[in-house]
Coordinates of C-alpha atoms in Angstrom, one line a residue:
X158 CA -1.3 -26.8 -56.0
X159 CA -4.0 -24.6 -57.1
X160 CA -6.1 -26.5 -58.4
X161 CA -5.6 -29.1 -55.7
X162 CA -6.4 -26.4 -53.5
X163 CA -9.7 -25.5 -55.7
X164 CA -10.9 -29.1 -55.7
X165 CA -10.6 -29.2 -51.9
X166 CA -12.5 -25.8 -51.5
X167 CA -15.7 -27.1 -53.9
X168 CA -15.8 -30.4 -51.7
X169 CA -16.6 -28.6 -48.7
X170 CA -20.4 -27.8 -48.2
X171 CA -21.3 -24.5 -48.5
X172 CA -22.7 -24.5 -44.7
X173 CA -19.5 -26.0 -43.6
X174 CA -17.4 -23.0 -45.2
X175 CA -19.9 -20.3 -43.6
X176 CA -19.5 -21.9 -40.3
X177 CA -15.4 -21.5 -40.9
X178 CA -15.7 -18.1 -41.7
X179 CA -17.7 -16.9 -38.7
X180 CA -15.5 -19.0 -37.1
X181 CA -11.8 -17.0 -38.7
X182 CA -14.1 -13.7 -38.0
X183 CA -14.8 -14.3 -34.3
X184 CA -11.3 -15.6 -33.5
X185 CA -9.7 -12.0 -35.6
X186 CA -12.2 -9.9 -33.4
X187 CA -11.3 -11.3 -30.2
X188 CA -7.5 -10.9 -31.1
X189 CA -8.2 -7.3 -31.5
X190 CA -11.1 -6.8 -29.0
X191 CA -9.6 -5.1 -26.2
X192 CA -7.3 -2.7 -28.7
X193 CA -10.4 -1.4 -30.1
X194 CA -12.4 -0.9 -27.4
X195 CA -9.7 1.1 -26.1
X196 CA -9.8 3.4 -29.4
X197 CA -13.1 3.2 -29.1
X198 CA -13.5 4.8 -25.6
X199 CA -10.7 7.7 -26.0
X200 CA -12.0 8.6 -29.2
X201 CA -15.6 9.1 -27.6
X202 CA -13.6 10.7 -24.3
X203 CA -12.3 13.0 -26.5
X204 CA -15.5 14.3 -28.0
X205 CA -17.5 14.5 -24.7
X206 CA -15.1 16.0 -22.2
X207 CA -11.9 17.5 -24.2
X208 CA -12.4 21.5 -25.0
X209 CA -9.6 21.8 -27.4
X210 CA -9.8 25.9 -27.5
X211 CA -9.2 25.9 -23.7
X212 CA -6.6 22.8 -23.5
X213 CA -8.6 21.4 -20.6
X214 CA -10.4 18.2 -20.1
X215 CA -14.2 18.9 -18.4
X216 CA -15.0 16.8 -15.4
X217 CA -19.0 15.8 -17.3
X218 CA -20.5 14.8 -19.8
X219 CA -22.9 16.3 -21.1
X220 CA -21.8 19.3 -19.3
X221 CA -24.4 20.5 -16.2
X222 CA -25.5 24.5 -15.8
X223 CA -22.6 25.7 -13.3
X224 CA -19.9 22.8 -14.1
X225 CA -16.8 24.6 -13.9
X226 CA -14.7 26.1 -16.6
X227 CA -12.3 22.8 -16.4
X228 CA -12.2 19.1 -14.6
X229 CA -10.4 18.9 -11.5
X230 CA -7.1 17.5 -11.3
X231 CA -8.3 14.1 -10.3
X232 CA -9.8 12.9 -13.7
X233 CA -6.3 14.0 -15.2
X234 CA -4.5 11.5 -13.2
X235 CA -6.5 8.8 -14.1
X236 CA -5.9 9.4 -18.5
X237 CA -2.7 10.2 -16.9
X238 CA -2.3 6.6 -16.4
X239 CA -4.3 5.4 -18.8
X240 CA -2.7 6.8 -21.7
X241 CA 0.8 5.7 -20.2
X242 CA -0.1 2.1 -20.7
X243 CA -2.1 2.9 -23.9
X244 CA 1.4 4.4 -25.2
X245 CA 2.9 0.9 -24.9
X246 CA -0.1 -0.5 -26.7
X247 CA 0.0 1.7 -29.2
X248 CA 3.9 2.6 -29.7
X249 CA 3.1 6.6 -29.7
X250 CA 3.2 8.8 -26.8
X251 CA 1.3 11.3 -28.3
X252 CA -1.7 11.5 -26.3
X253 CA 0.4 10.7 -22.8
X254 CA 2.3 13.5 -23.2
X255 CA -0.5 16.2 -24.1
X256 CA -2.0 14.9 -21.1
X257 CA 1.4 15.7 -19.3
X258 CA 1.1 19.0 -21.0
X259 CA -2.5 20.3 -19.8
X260 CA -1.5 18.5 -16.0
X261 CA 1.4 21.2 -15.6
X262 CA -1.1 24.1 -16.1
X263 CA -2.0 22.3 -12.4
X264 CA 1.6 23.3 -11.2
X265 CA 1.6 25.3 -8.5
X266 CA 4.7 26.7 -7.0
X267 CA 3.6 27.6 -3.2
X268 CA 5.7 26.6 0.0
X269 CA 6.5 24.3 1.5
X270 CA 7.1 22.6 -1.8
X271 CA 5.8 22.4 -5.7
X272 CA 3.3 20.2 -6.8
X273 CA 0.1 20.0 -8.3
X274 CA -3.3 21.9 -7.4
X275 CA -6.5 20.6 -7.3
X276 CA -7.3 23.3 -9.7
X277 CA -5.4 24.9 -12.2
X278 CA -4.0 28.3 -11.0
X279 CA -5.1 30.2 -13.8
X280 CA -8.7 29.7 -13.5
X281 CA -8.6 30.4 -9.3
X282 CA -6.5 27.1 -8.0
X283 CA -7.8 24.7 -5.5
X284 CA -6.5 22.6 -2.5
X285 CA -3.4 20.3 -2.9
X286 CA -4.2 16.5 -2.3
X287 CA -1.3 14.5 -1.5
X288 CA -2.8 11.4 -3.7
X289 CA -3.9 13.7 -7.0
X290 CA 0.3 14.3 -6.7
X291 CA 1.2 10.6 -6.0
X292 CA -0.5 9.2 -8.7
X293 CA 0.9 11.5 -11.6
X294 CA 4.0 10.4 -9.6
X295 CA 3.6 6.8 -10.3
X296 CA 2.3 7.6 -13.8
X297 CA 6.0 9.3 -14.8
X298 CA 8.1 6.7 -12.5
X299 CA 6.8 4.1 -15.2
X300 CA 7.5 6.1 -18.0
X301 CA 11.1 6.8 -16.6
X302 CA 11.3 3.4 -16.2
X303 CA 10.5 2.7 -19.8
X304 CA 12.8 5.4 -21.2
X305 CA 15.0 6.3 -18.8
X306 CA 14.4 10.2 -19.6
X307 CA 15.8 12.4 -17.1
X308 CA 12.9 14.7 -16.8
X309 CA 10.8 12.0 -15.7
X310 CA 12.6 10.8 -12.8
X311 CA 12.7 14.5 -11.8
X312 CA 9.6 15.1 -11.6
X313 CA 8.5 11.8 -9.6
X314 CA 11.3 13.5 -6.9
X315 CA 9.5 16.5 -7.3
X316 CA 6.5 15.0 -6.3
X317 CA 7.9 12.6 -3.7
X318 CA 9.6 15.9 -1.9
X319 CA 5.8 17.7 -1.4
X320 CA 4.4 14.1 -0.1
X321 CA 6.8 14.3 2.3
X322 CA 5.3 17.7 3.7
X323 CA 2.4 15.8 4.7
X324 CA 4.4 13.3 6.9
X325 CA 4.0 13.7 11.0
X326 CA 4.6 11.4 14.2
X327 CA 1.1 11.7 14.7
X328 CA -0.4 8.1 14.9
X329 CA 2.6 7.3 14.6
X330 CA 3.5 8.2 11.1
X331 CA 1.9 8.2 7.9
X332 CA 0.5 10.7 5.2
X333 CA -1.9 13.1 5.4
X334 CA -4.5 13.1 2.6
X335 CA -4.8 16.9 2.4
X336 CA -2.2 19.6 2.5
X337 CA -3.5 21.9 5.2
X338 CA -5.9 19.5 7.1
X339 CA -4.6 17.2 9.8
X340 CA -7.6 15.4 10.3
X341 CA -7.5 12.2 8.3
X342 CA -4.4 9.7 7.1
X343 CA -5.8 8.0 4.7
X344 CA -4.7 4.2 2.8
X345 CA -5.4 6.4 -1.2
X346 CA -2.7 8.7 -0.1
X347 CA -0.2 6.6 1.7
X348 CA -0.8 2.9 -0.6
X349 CA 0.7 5.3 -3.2
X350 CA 2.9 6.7 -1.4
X351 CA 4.4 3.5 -0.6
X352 CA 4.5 2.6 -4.1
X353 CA 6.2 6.0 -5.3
X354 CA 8.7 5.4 -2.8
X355 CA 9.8 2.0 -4.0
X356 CA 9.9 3.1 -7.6
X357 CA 12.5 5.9 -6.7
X358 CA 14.4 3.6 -4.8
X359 CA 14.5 1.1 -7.5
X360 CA 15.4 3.8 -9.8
X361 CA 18.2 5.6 -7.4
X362 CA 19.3 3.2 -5.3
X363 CA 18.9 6.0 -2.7
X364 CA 18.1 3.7 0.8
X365 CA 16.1 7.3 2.2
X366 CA 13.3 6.0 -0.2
X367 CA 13.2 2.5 1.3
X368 CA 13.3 3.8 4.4
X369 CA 10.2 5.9 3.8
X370 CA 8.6 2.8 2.0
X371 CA 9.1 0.5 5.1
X372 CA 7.8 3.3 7.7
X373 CA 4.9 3.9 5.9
X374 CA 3.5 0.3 4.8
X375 CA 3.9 -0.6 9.0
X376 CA 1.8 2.7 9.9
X377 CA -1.3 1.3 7.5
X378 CA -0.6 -2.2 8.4
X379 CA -0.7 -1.5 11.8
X380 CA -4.0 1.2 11.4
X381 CA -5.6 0.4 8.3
X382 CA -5.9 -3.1 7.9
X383 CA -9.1 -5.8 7.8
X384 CA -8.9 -8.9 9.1
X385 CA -9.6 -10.3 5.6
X386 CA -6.5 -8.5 4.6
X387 CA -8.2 -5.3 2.4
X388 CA -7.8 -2.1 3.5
X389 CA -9.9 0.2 5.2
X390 CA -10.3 4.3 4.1
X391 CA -8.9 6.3 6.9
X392 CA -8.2 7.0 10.1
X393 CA -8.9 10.2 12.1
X394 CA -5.5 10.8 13.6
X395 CA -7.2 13.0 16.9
X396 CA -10.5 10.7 17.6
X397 CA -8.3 7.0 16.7
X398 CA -11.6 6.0 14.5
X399 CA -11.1 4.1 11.6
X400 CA -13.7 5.0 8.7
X401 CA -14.3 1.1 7.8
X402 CA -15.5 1.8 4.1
X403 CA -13.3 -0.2 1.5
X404 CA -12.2 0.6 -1.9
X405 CA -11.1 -1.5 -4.5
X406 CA -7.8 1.0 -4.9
X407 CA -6.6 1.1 -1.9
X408 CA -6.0 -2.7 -1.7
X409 CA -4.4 -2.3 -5.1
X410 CA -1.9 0.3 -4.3
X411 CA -0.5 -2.4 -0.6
X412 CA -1.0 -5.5 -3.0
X413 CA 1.4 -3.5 -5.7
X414 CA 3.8 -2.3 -2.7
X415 CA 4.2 -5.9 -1.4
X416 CA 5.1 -7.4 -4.7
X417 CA 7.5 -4.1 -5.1
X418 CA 9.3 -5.2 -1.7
X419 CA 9.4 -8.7 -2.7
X420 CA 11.3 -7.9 -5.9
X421 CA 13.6 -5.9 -3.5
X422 CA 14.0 -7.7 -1.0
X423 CA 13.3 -11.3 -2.3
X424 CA 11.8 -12.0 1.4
X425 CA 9.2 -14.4 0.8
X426 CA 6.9 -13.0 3.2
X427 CA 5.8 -10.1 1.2
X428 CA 5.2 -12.2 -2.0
X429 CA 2.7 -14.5 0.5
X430 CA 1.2 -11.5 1.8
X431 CA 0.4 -10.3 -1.6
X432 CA -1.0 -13.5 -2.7
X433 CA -3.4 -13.6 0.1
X434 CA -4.6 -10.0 -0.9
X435 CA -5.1 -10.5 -4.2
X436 CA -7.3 -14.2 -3.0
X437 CA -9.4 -11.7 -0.7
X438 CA -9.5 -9.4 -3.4
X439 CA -10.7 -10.8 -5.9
X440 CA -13.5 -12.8 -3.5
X441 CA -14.7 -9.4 -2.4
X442 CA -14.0 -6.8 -5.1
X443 CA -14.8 -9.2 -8.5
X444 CA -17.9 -11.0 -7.0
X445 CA -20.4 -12.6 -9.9
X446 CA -18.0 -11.3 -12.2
X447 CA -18.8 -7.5 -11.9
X448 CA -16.7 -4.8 -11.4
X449 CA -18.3 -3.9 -7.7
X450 CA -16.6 -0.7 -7.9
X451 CA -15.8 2.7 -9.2
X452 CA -14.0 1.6 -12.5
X453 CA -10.5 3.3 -12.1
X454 CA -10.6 2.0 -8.3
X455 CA -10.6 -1.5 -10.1
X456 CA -8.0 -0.1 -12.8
X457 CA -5.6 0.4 -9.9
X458 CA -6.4 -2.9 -8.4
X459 CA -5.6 -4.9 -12.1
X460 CA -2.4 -3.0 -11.9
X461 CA -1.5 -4.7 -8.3
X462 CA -2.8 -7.9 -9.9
X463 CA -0.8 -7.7 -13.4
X464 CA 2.2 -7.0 -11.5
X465 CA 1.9 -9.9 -9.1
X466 CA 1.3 -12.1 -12.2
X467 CA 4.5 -11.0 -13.9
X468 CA 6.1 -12.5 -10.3
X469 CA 4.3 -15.8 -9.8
X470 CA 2.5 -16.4 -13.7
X471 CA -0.7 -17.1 -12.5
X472 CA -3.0 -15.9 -14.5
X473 CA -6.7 -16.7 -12.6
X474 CA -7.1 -12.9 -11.5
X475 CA -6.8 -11.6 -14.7
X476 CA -9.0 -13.8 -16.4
X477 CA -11.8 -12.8 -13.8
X478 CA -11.0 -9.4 -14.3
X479 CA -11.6 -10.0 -18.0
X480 CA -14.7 -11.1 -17.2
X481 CA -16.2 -8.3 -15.1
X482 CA -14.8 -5.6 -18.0
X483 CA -16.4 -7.9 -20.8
X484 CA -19.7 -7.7 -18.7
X485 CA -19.3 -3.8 -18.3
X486 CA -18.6 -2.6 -21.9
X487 CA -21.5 -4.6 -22.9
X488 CA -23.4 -1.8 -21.6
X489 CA -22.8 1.3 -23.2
X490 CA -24.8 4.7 -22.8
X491 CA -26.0 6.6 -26.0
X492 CA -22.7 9.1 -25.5
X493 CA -20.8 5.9 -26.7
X494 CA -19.5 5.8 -22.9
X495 CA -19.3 2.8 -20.5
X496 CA -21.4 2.7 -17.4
X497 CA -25.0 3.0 -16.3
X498 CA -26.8 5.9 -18.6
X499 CA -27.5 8.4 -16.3
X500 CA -28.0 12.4 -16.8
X501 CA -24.6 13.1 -16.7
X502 CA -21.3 10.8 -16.6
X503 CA -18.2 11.9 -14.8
X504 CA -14.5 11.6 -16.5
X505 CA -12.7 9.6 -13.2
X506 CA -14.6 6.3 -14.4
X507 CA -14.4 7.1 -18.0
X508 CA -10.5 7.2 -17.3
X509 CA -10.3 4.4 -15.3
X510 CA -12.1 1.9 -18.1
X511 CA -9.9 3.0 -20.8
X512 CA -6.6 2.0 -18.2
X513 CA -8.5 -0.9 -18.1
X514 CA -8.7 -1.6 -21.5
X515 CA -5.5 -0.5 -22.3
X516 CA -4.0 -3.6 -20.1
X517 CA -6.7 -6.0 -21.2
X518 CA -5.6 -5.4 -25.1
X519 CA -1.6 -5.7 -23.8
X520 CA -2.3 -8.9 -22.0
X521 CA -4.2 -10.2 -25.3
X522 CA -1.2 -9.0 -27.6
X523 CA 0.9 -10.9 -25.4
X524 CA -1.1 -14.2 -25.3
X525 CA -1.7 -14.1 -21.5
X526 CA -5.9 -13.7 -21.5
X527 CA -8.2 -14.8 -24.5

């Protein structure tokens, strides 16, 4: 056999063999493409924003004269995230949970009810944001799901209790976006909401969460709603006007709800309706295969869209998100970060890329993209 295998290998042309090996070499590097681009980006997030003497992430890099002495809470919740999925990639939780770790030094215990400042306590606290405390909700509602730790699931009620302090009959219902200001209700902190919700339900059984769930996806249905079937910002709950800006994110968090209540409730309905949002989305949010948006807005939307594609199997959204990331880490700054090189970069996108390729190297371990 060997030397059949010899006489086989000195009949082939020596171009001919070149041509096989660039050919083995490209096919190995796009198997591992996404995996290493994620390594790549939290290795070089590491080195530009993490002060390891302080335990705090900084909110730019290079630092700017008069940057504060740590990032807000905001850029936390989107490594948050993204090292939850990049634990499942990896099989090591390490850097998820000292994430977890330095987001606690955010805790702050003030009635009504705990959750988490804008601004850790310790260096002068901020405001409390009813979305910065939703999303580090969903973020340990998946992990629970994973391991089914207790301390998980508590702290997503923990979280879910001070949401509900920002819950009025004003409009009609809804969520406020900021503890202490009834001015807006906005679709970032009641999309989430709705998806919070549905995960403690799913994880309880408790109906009070699908009550919650079903109130709040008819308030921003019936307020917040385009007639392409996005999602607009806000609405000013004394005036009535809607603020008709739309972000990739907030579509992604009422595409994710629907296919949450269609696993639920197996009605139909909510599967269509989250078909025909992902359709718009992708036409308006994923045009000429860009990512037309802040980069962890769109990692929220690939969320909605990876979980509709567990659902229904089809695949065409994710293939055009690969497309738009493959176009954006082909531009990299000289900090070894992704984006348009500008004088200083903030963390939030930086964040929201490596989610994304997190769940671009999962769905090519699993076979599902290229």
């Amino acid at each position: 056999m060997k030397n059949k295998l010899k006489s086989i290998r000195t009949n082939i042309p020596a171009w001919a063999l070149f041509v096989l090996l660039l050919t083995a070499n490209a096919a190995a590097a796009q198997q591992t493409g996404y995996a290493q681009e994620y390594r790549l980006l939290k290795e070089q997030i590491k080195k530009n924003y993490y002060q390891p003497g302080a335990n705090y992430y900084m909110e730019q890099a290079p630092a700017r004269p008069g940057d504060r002495k740590a990032s807000y809470l905001w850029p936390l919740c989107a490594l948050f995230e993204a090292y939850q999925v990049g634990a499942v990639l990896e099989k090591n939780t390490r850097d998820f949970e000292h994430t977890f770790e330095i987001i606690r030094k955010y805790y702050d215990k003030r009635a009504p009810a705990a959750g988490y400042a804008s601004y850790p306590p310790e260096l002068g606290g901020g405001d409390r944001f009813y979305d910065d405390n939703q999303w580090i909700g969903i973020t340990v509602m998946h992990q629970y799901e994973l391991t089914k730790a207790p301390h998980w699931l508590k702290a997503g009620q923990e979280i879910y209790r001070f949401m509900m302090t920002g819950s009025d009959t004003a409009s009609g219902g809804g969520l406020y976006w900021q503890e202490g200001h009834q001015n807006t209700k906005n679709t970032c902190s009641n999309g989430p909401g709705i998806v919070l919700a549905l995960e403690l339900y799913k994880a309880t059984g408790d109906s009070a969460y699908l009550r919650t769930a079903a109130g709040v996806y008819q308030w921003v249905n019936r307020w917040l709603r385009t007639p392409e079937g996005l999602y607009y910002d806000n609405l000013n709950v004394k005036s009535h006007r809607i603020d008709k800006r739309v972000y990739s994110y907030n579509t992604g968090t009422m595409l994710e709800a629907n296919v949450l209540f269609y696993e639920i409730t197996r009605d139909s309905a909510y599967l269509a309706a989250a078909q025909a949002m992902a359709a718009a989305a992708d036409n308006y949010f994923l045009r000429n295969q860009k990512l037309n948006d802040n980069f962890w807005f769109n990692a929220v939307l690939l969320r909605g869209f990876v979980h509709l594609w567990r659902v229904d199997g089809d695949r065409r959204y994710l293939e055009a998100f690969r497309g738009a990331i493959d176009h954006a880490i082909a531009h990299k700054t000289t900090q070894g970060l992704i984006g348009k090189e500008e004088t200083s970069l903030n963390l939030v996108p930086q964040g929201g890329m490596l989610e994304l390729l997190a769940q671009m190297a999962l769905l090519q371990k699993q076979g599902v993209i290229r």
